[in-house]
């Protein structure tokens, strides 16, 4: 019996030594130590032994059992260690290798200009308002003192959708919306950046472009307020040393109306091809809000007065960044767009 157990142990030890993975090891365990295992069977058959033999064989079986278990555990630990080492080796990351380059996007020049204008006016206490691009004839024209059939409608080539609906030709449309929405008739200080549409398409005109409108309505607003505000606006955006010139003009929604010129920033007023030898460049339309506009939109012109202005943001961006074709602003060519990060660093105006 003893020999039988010893040779069983011998065989098991050999099988353990030979097993190459956890699965094989487990098979050995089941073969000898499992419920139906060979060593277990010996223990079960102990009843047939004599009283003297029973404790001797019993303790022998237990010793062998423990030995096998220990050996299996050792072997298991060895497999686990090998597996860990293999993974460490296989999954090793060399942090000193150069990484693949991530290309950074850059902000579109128009968005830069819009943000700059918004920051400036918000710092002066203005709100930023918005209005629909698909606008009604009423808000785009009628409420701005431009009734149907008014000759000044020819100033803007309009995309009509129906007789009532159109693509707004000017952010001025939002002037009427802001006034009409203000039921308490509180003072108004807003700017309105937004997309506008006209039937134009050449190097300096795009059928879709961007404007920013300004509207202030309060008691005792005068031309001095308009001039002071536009001076700050133009100088902060285009250069502190620039002069402004107010030229009488005509817009149906303002009276008096002005076009605002700024010293040509290319030749500093001496005369060049950019300013067509005049020394000045037109940048804005503006004026004192027409009493009819105040009245039509719910403000008593006897009590309130206001000023308004509007300018093309594309033109501002073109001046500021030296862009010669407006269509570049709408083609989203990365080679064009990525230059503006550098322009920012240089922080200078080029033509
Ligand atoms: N809306 C005008 C345009 O598109 C620009 C303009 C002129 C806006 C005078 C104004 C203004 O608010 O007072 O050409």
Short mmCIF file of C-alpha atoms and ligand atoms in Angstrom, two decimals:
data_model
loop_
_atom_site.label_atom_id
_atom_site.label_comp_id
_atom_site.label_asym_id
_atom_site.label_seq_id
_atom_site.Cartn_x
_atom_site.Cartn_y
_atom_site.Cartn_z
CA UNK A 1 0.00 0.00 0.00
CA UNK A 2 2.78 2.35 1.02
CA UNK A 3 4.66 1.71 -2.18
CA UNK A 4 1.55 2.25 -4.18
CA UNK A 5 1.08 5.66 -2.57
CA UNK A 6 4.74 6.54 -3.04
CA UNK A 7 4.67 5.67 -6.73
CA UNK A 8 1.41 7.61 -7.12
CA UNK A 9 3.18 10.59 -5.56
CA UNK A 10 6.14 10.11 -7.85
CA UNK A 11 3.92 10.03 -10.90
CA UNK A 12 1.96 13.08 -9.79
CA UNK A 13 5.14 15.06 -9.10
CA UNK A 14 6.41 14.25 -12.56
CA UNK A 15 3.14 15.32 -14.15
CA UNK A 16 3.22 18.58 -12.18
CA UNK A 17 6.77 19.25 -13.32
CA UNK A 18 5.81 18.57 -16.91
CA UNK A 19 2.64 20.69 -17.04
CA UNK A 20 3.15 23.73 -19.15
CA UNK A 21 0.24 25.88 -18.19
CA UNK A 22 -2.41 26.52 -15.56
CA UNK A 23 -4.91 24.29 -17.38
CA UNK A 24 -2.58 21.27 -17.41
CA UNK A 25 -1.78 21.87 -13.76
CA UNK A 26 -5.44 21.89 -12.89
CA UNK A 27 -5.93 18.60 -14.71
CA UNK A 28 -3.26 17.03 -12.51
CA UNK A 29 -4.95 18.41 -9.40
CA UNK A 30 -8.28 16.92 -10.45
CA UNK A 31 -6.67 13.61 -11.39
CA UNK A 32 -5.18 13.07 -7.90
CA UNK A 33 -6.87 15.40 -5.44
CA UNK A 34 -10.31 15.91 -6.97
CA UNK A 35 -13.47 14.29 -5.59
CA UNK A 36 -12.93 11.31 -7.84
CA UNK A 37 -9.15 11.62 -7.75
CA UNK A 38 -6.73 8.75 -7.24
CA UNK A 39 -5.45 9.91 -3.84
CA UNK A 40 -8.95 10.68 -2.67
CA UNK A 41 -9.95 7.16 -3.63
CA UNK A 42 -7.26 5.78 -1.30
CA UNK A 43 -8.63 7.82 1.59
CA UNK A 44 -12.12 6.56 0.81
CA UNK A 45 -10.96 2.98 0.80
CA UNK A 46 -9.36 3.24 4.28
CA UNK A 47 -12.30 1.41 5.90
CA UNK A 48 -11.00 -1.82 4.46
CA UNK A 49 -7.67 -1.49 6.24
CA UNK A 50 -6.74 -3.02 9.59
CA UNK A 51 -6.77 -0.85 12.72
CA UNK A 52 -2.95 -0.77 12.86
CA UNK A 53 -2.52 0.18 9.21
CA UNK A 54 -5.21 2.82 9.15
CA UNK A 55 -3.39 5.69 11.01
CA UNK A 56 -0.13 5.02 9.23
CA UNK A 57 -1.65 5.06 5.75
CA UNK A 58 -3.95 7.91 6.74
CA UNK A 59 -1.13 10.18 7.78
CA UNK A 60 0.94 9.16 4.76
CA UNK A 61 -1.88 10.08 2.41
CA UNK A 62 -2.27 13.43 4.17
CA UNK A 63 1.44 14.19 3.91
CA UNK A 64 1.47 13.31 0.22
CA UNK A 65 -1.67 15.37 -0.33
CA UNK A 66 -0.06 18.39 1.30
CA UNK A 67 3.14 17.93 -0.66
CA UNK A 68 1.22 17.79 -3.93
CA UNK A 69 -0.83 20.83 -3.03
CA UNK A 70 2.26 22.83 -2.11
CA UNK A 71 3.98 21.84 -5.31
CA UNK A 72 0.93 22.79 -7.38
CA UNK A 73 0.72 26.17 -5.64
CA UNK A 74 4.39 26.86 -6.30
CA UNK A 75 3.97 25.95 -9.92
CA UNK A 76 0.87 28.18 -10.16
CA UNK A 77 2.79 31.11 -8.67
CA UNK A 78 5.51 30.50 -11.23
CA UNK A 79 3.00 30.59 -14.08
CA UNK A 80 1.48 33.83 -12.77
CA UNK A 81 4.88 35.42 -12.52
CA UNK A 82 5.80 34.36 -16.04
CA UNK A 83 2.52 35.71 -17.38
CA UNK A 84 3.09 39.07 -15.67
CA UNK A 85 6.61 39.30 -17.03
CA UNK A 86 5.40 38.48 -20.51
CA UNK A 87 2.78 41.23 -20.37
CA UNK A 88 5.17 43.77 -18.93
CA UNK A 89 7.53 43.07 -21.76
CA UNK A 90 4.90 43.03 -24.47
CA UNK A 91 2.99 46.09 -23.35
CA UNK A 92 5.97 48.23 -22.57
CA UNK A 93 5.62 51.86 -23.71
CA UNK A 94 8.67 53.88 -24.60
CA UNK A 95 7.76 57.32 -23.32
CA UNK A 96 10.88 58.79 -24.89
CA UNK A 97 9.62 58.15 -28.45
CA UNK A 98 8.53 61.30 -30.29
CA UNK A 99 4.72 61.61 -30.42
CA UNK A 100 2.69 62.15 -33.57
CA UNK A 101 2.03 65.85 -34.09
CA UNK A 102 -1.41 67.19 -33.25
CA UNK A 103 -2.42 70.05 -35.54
CA UNK A 104 -4.10 72.88 -33.75
CA UNK A 105 -7.02 74.64 -35.38
CA UNK A 106 -7.10 78.41 -35.49
CA UNK A 107 -9.90 80.85 -34.96
CA UNK A 108 -11.50 82.25 -38.09
CA UNK A 109 -10.55 85.91 -38.67
CA UNK A 110 -14.22 86.91 -38.72
CA UNK A 111 -14.87 85.27 -35.38
CA UNK A 112 -11.83 87.06 -34.00
CA UNK A 113 -13.24 90.40 -35.13
CA UNK A 114 -16.72 89.62 -33.78
CA UNK A 115 -15.31 88.63 -30.39
CA UNK A 116 -13.15 91.72 -30.28
CA UNK A 117 -16.10 94.00 -31.08
CA UNK A 118 -18.29 92.24 -28.53
CA UNK A 119 -15.66 92.48 -25.80
CA UNK A 120 -15.16 96.16 -26.46
CA UNK A 121 -18.85 97.09 -26.37
CA UNK A 122 -19.69 94.81 -23.45
CA UNK A 123 -16.92 96.61 -21.53
CA UNK A 124 -18.82 99.84 -22.26
CA UNK A 125 -22.08 98.44 -20.88
CA UNK A 126 -23.75 97.23 -24.08
CA UNK A 127 -25.80 94.07 -24.52
CA UNK A 128 -25.31 91.76 -27.49
CA UNK A 129 -28.58 91.09 -29.37
CA UNK A 130 -29.51 88.79 -32.23
CA UNK A 131 -32.25 88.59 -34.82
CA UNK A 132 -33.39 86.24 -37.59
CA UNK A 133 -31.56 86.04 -40.91
CA UNK A 134 -34.82 85.18 -42.65
CA UNK A 135 -36.51 88.50 -41.96
CA UNK A 136 -39.76 90.19 -42.86
CA UNK A 137 -40.06 93.19 -45.14
CA UNK A 138 -41.65 94.95 -42.18
CA UNK A 139 -38.60 94.73 -39.90
CA UNK A 140 -35.91 95.00 -42.55
CA UNK A 141 -37.44 98.05 -44.21
CA UNK A 142 -40.84 99.36 -43.16
CA UNK A 143 -40.12 99.88 -39.49
CA UNK A 144 -36.88 101.60 -40.48
CA UNK A 145 -38.70 104.33 -42.34
CA UNK A 146 -38.43 102.57 -45.68
CA UNK A 147 -42.02 101.97 -46.83
CA UNK A 148 -42.78 99.84 -49.88
CA UNK A 149 -41.78 101.65 -53.03
CA UNK A 150 -39.24 103.91 -51.26
CA UNK A 151 -36.41 104.69 -53.69
CA UNK A 152 -33.75 104.03 -51.03
CA UNK A 153 -34.64 100.34 -51.15
CA UNK A 154 -32.52 100.29 -54.29
CA UNK A 155 -29.45 100.88 -52.11
CA UNK A 156 -29.60 97.21 -51.18
CA UNK A 157 -30.06 94.41 -53.70
CA UNK A 158 -32.40 92.15 -51.80
CA UNK A 159 -32.95 88.39 -51.97
CA UNK A 160 -36.73 88.11 -51.63
CA UNK A 161 -38.11 84.73 -50.60
CA UNK A 162 -41.75 85.82 -50.93
CA UNK A 163 -43.20 89.32 -51.05
CA UNK A 164 -43.15 89.37 -47.24
CA UNK A 165 -40.07 87.32 -46.41
CA UNK A 166 -36.48 88.11 -47.40
CA UNK A 167 -32.91 87.44 -46.37
CA UNK A 168 -32.02 90.44 -44.26
CA UNK A 169 -29.84 92.94 -46.09
CA UNK A 170 -28.78 94.73 -42.93
CA UNK A 171 -28.52 94.05 -39.20
CA UNK A 172 -30.43 97.34 -38.83
CA UNK A 173 -33.54 95.09 -38.93
CA UNK A 174 -32.74 94.12 -35.35
CA UNK A 175 -32.97 97.78 -34.25
CA UNK A 176 -36.74 97.61 -34.71
CA UNK A 177 -36.91 94.20 -33.03
CA UNK A 178 -35.01 95.40 -29.96
CA UNK A 179 -37.18 98.52 -29.61
CA UNK A 180 -40.43 96.61 -30.12
CA UNK A 181 -39.44 93.91 -27.63
CA UNK A 182 -38.66 96.46 -24.94
CA UNK A 183 -42.09 96.91 -23.41
CA UNK A 184 -40.97 99.04 -20.48
CA UNK A 185 -39.17 101.36 -22.89
CA UNK A 186 -35.97 101.15 -20.87
CA UNK A 187 -32.82 102.75 -22.23
CA UNK A 188 -31.21 100.64 -24.96
CA UNK A 189 -27.53 99.96 -25.53
CA UNK A 190 -27.02 97.05 -27.87
CA UNK A 191 -24.76 95.78 -30.57
CA UNK A 192 -25.96 93.22 -33.08
CA UNK A 193 -23.36 91.19 -34.94
CA UNK A 194 -24.79 88.93 -37.62
CA UNK A 195 -24.97 87.58 -41.13
CA UNK A 196 -26.53 89.65 -43.89
CA UNK A 197 -27.28 88.95 -47.56
CA UNK A 198 -27.25 90.91 -50.80
CA UNK A 199 -27.15 90.04 -54.46
CA UNK A 200 -23.45 90.86 -54.89
CA UNK A 201 -20.45 88.74 -55.71
CA UNK A 202 -16.97 90.07 -56.55
CA UNK A 203 -13.59 90.60 -54.90
CA UNK A 204 -14.97 93.08 -52.37
CA UNK A 205 -18.57 91.83 -52.11
CA UNK A 206 -19.95 88.47 -51.11
CA UNK A 207 -23.63 87.50 -51.34
CA UNK A 208 -23.40 86.68 -47.66
CA UNK A 209 -21.41 88.93 -45.36
CA UNK A 210 -21.34 90.10 -41.76
CA UNK A 211 -22.33 93.36 -40.17
CA UNK A 212 -22.42 94.75 -36.70
CA UNK A 213 -25.12 97.20 -35.78
CA UNK A 214 -25.11 99.53 -32.80
CA UNK A 215 -28.16 101.17 -31.23
CA UNK A 216 -28.44 103.48 -28.25
CA UNK A 217 -31.78 104.95 -27.21
CA UNK A 218 -32.15 106.99 -24.06
CA UNK A 219 -33.03 110.49 -22.90
CA UNK A 220 -30.71 113.26 -24.11
CA UNK A 221 -28.59 111.26 -26.51
CA UNK A 222 -26.74 113.57 -28.88
CA UNK A 223 -24.33 113.55 -31.76
CA UNK A 224 -21.50 114.01 -29.27
CA UNK A 225 -22.30 110.58 -27.81
CA UNK A 226 -22.21 109.04 -31.27
CA UNK A 227 -18.90 110.65 -32.15
CA UNK A 228 -17.25 109.68 -28.88
CA UNK A 229 -18.44 106.08 -29.16
CA UNK A 230 -17.33 105.65 -32.75
CA UNK A 231 -13.94 107.16 -32.00
CA UNK A 232 -13.35 104.57 -29.29
CA UNK A 233 -14.65 101.79 -31.56
CA UNK A 234 -12.53 102.64 -34.60
CA UNK A 235 -9.36 103.43 -32.66
CA UNK A 236 -9.51 100.26 -30.56
CA UNK A 237 -10.14 98.11 -33.63
CA UNK A 238 -7.86 99.70 -36.21
CA UNK A 239 -5.29 101.86 -34.41
CA UNK A 240 -5.12 104.50 -31.71
CA UNK A 241 -3.48 107.14 -33.90
CA UNK A 242 -6.25 107.22 -36.51
CA UNK A 243 -8.47 110.24 -37.18
CA UNK A 244 -12.18 110.10 -37.98
CA UNK A 245 -14.09 112.19 -40.47
CA UNK A 246 -17.88 112.46 -40.40
CA UNK A 247 -19.29 112.98 -43.88
CA UNK A 248 -22.95 113.92 -44.23
CA UNK A 249 -24.81 111.11 -45.96
CA UNK A 250 -28.24 109.59 -46.28
CA UNK A 251 -29.85 106.60 -44.57
CA UNK A 252 -33.63 106.50 -44.24
CA UNK A 253 -33.50 105.45 -40.57
CA UNK A 254 -31.21 108.20 -39.31
CA UNK A 255 -31.39 111.97 -39.47
CA UNK A 256 -28.84 113.46 -39.72
CA UNK A 257 -26.84 110.60 -41.24
CA UNK A 258 -23.09 110.27 -41.61
CA UNK A 259 -20.60 108.07 -43.27
CA UNK A 260 -17.49 107.79 -41.15
CA UNK A 261 -14.07 107.75 -42.76
CA UNK A 262 -10.85 106.85 -41.02
CA UNK A 263 -7.32 107.94 -41.88
CA UNK A 264 -5.97 105.48 -44.42
CA UNK A 265 -3.92 103.12 -42.29
CA UNK A 266 -1.72 102.10 -45.19
CA UNK A 267 -0.41 105.54 -46.17
CA UNK A 268 -1.37 107.36 -42.95
CA UNK A 269 -3.37 109.87 -45.02
CA UNK A 270 -0.81 110.72 -47.68
CA UNK A 271 -2.75 109.04 -50.49
CA UNK A 272 -2.25 105.56 -51.95
CA UNK A 273 -4.01 102.90 -54.02
CA UNK A 274 -5.93 101.54 -51.03
CA UNK A 275 -7.60 104.91 -50.30
CA UNK A 276 -7.70 105.88 -53.99
CA UNK A 277 -5.40 108.82 -53.21
CA UNK A 278 -7.93 110.44 -50.85
CA UNK A 279 -6.12 109.63 -47.60
CA UNK A 280 -9.41 108.35 -46.13
CA UNK A 281 -11.22 105.02 -45.99
CA UNK A 282 -14.94 104.68 -45.37
CA UNK A 283 -15.68 102.35 -42.47
CA UNK A 284 -19.14 103.06 -41.04
CA UNK A 285 -22.67 104.31 -41.60
CA UNK A 286 -24.26 106.11 -38.70
CA UNK A 287 -26.57 108.81 -37.51
CA UNK A 288 -29.17 110.06 -35.07
CA UNK A 289 -32.17 107.73 -34.98
CA UNK A 290 -34.95 109.19 -37.14
CA UNK A 291 -38.00 110.30 -35.08
CA UNK A 292 -40.23 108.18 -37.35
CA UNK A 293 -38.23 105.08 -36.44
CA UNK A 294 -38.56 105.82 -32.73
CA UNK A 295 -42.29 106.43 -33.10
CA UNK A 296 -42.98 103.37 -35.26
CA UNK A 297 -41.21 101.14 -32.76
CA UNK A 298 -42.90 102.42 -29.63
CA UNK A 299 -40.64 105.24 -28.38
CA UNK A 300 -41.87 108.82 -28.01
CA UNK A 301 -39.42 110.99 -30.01
CA UNK A 302 -40.29 113.95 -27.78
CA UNK A 303 -38.83 112.13 -24.80
CA UNK A 304 -36.23 109.82 -26.31
CA UNK A 305 -33.42 110.19 -28.76
CA UNK A 306 -30.78 107.80 -29.97
CA UNK A 307 -27.91 107.06 -32.27
CA UNK A 308 -27.21 104.09 -34.52
CA UNK A 309 -24.35 102.80 -36.58
CA UNK A 310 -23.59 99.87 -38.80
CA UNK A 311 -20.46 98.49 -40.34
CA UNK A 312 -19.29 95.53 -42.37
CA UNK A 313 -17.25 93.14 -40.28
CA UNK A 314 -15.71 91.55 -43.36
CA UNK A 315 -14.27 94.88 -44.39
CA UNK A 316 -12.95 95.44 -40.88
CA UNK A 317 -11.28 92.02 -40.97
CA UNK A 318 -9.86 92.75 -44.41
CA UNK A 319 -8.39 96.06 -43.23
CA UNK A 320 -7.07 94.64 -40.02
CA UNK A 321 -5.45 91.57 -41.52
CA UNK A 322 -4.60 92.84 -45.00
CA UNK A 323 -6.95 90.47 -46.84
CA UNK A 324 -7.52 91.56 -50.44
CA UNK A 325 -10.36 89.26 -51.51
CA UNK A 326 -13.47 88.94 -49.34
CA UNK A 327 -14.17 85.46 -50.75
CA UNK A 328 -11.13 84.11 -48.91
CA UNK A 329 -13.11 84.61 -45.73
CA UNK A 330 -15.71 82.09 -46.89
CA UNK A 331 -13.64 79.36 -48.53
CA UNK A 332 -12.21 77.93 -45.30
CA UNK A 333 -8.87 77.06 -46.86
CA UNK A 334 -6.69 75.89 -43.98
CA UNK A 335 -3.59 77.42 -45.57
CA UNK A 336 -5.32 80.79 -45.37
CA UNK A 337 -6.86 80.34 -41.93
CA UNK A 338 -3.77 79.10 -40.10
CA UNK A 339 -1.93 82.34 -40.85
CA UNK A 340 -4.03 84.22 -38.32
CA UNK A 341 -2.43 82.65 -35.29
CA UNK A 342 0.84 84.10 -36.46
CA UNK A 343 -0.73 87.48 -37.24
CA UNK A 344 -1.96 87.54 -33.68
CA UNK A 345 1.52 87.05 -32.36
CA UNK A 346 2.94 89.73 -34.60
CA UNK A 347 -0.01 91.91 -33.63
CA UNK A 348 0.25 94.21 -36.55
CA UNK A 349 -1.77 95.29 -39.54
CA UNK A 350 -0.48 94.35 -42.99
CA UNK A 351 -1.82 94.90 -46.49
N1 LIG B 1 -27.59 99.42 -42.52
C1 LIG B 1 -26.68 100.25 -43.26
C2 LIG B 1 -26.09 99.44 -44.39
O1 LIG B 1 -26.29 98.28 -44.44
C3 LIG B 1 -25.56 100.74 -42.37
C4 LIG B 1 -26.05 101.73 -41.37
C5 LIG B 1 -26.04 103.06 -41.65
C6 LIG B 1 -26.51 101.31 -40.14
C7 LIG B 1 -26.49 104.00 -40.73
C8 LIG B 1 -26.95 102.23 -39.20
C9 LIG B 1 -26.95 103.57 -39.51
O2 LIG B 1 -27.40 101.86 -38.02
O3 LIG B 1 -27.37 104.47 -38.59
O4 LIG B 1 -25.45 99.98 -45.23
#
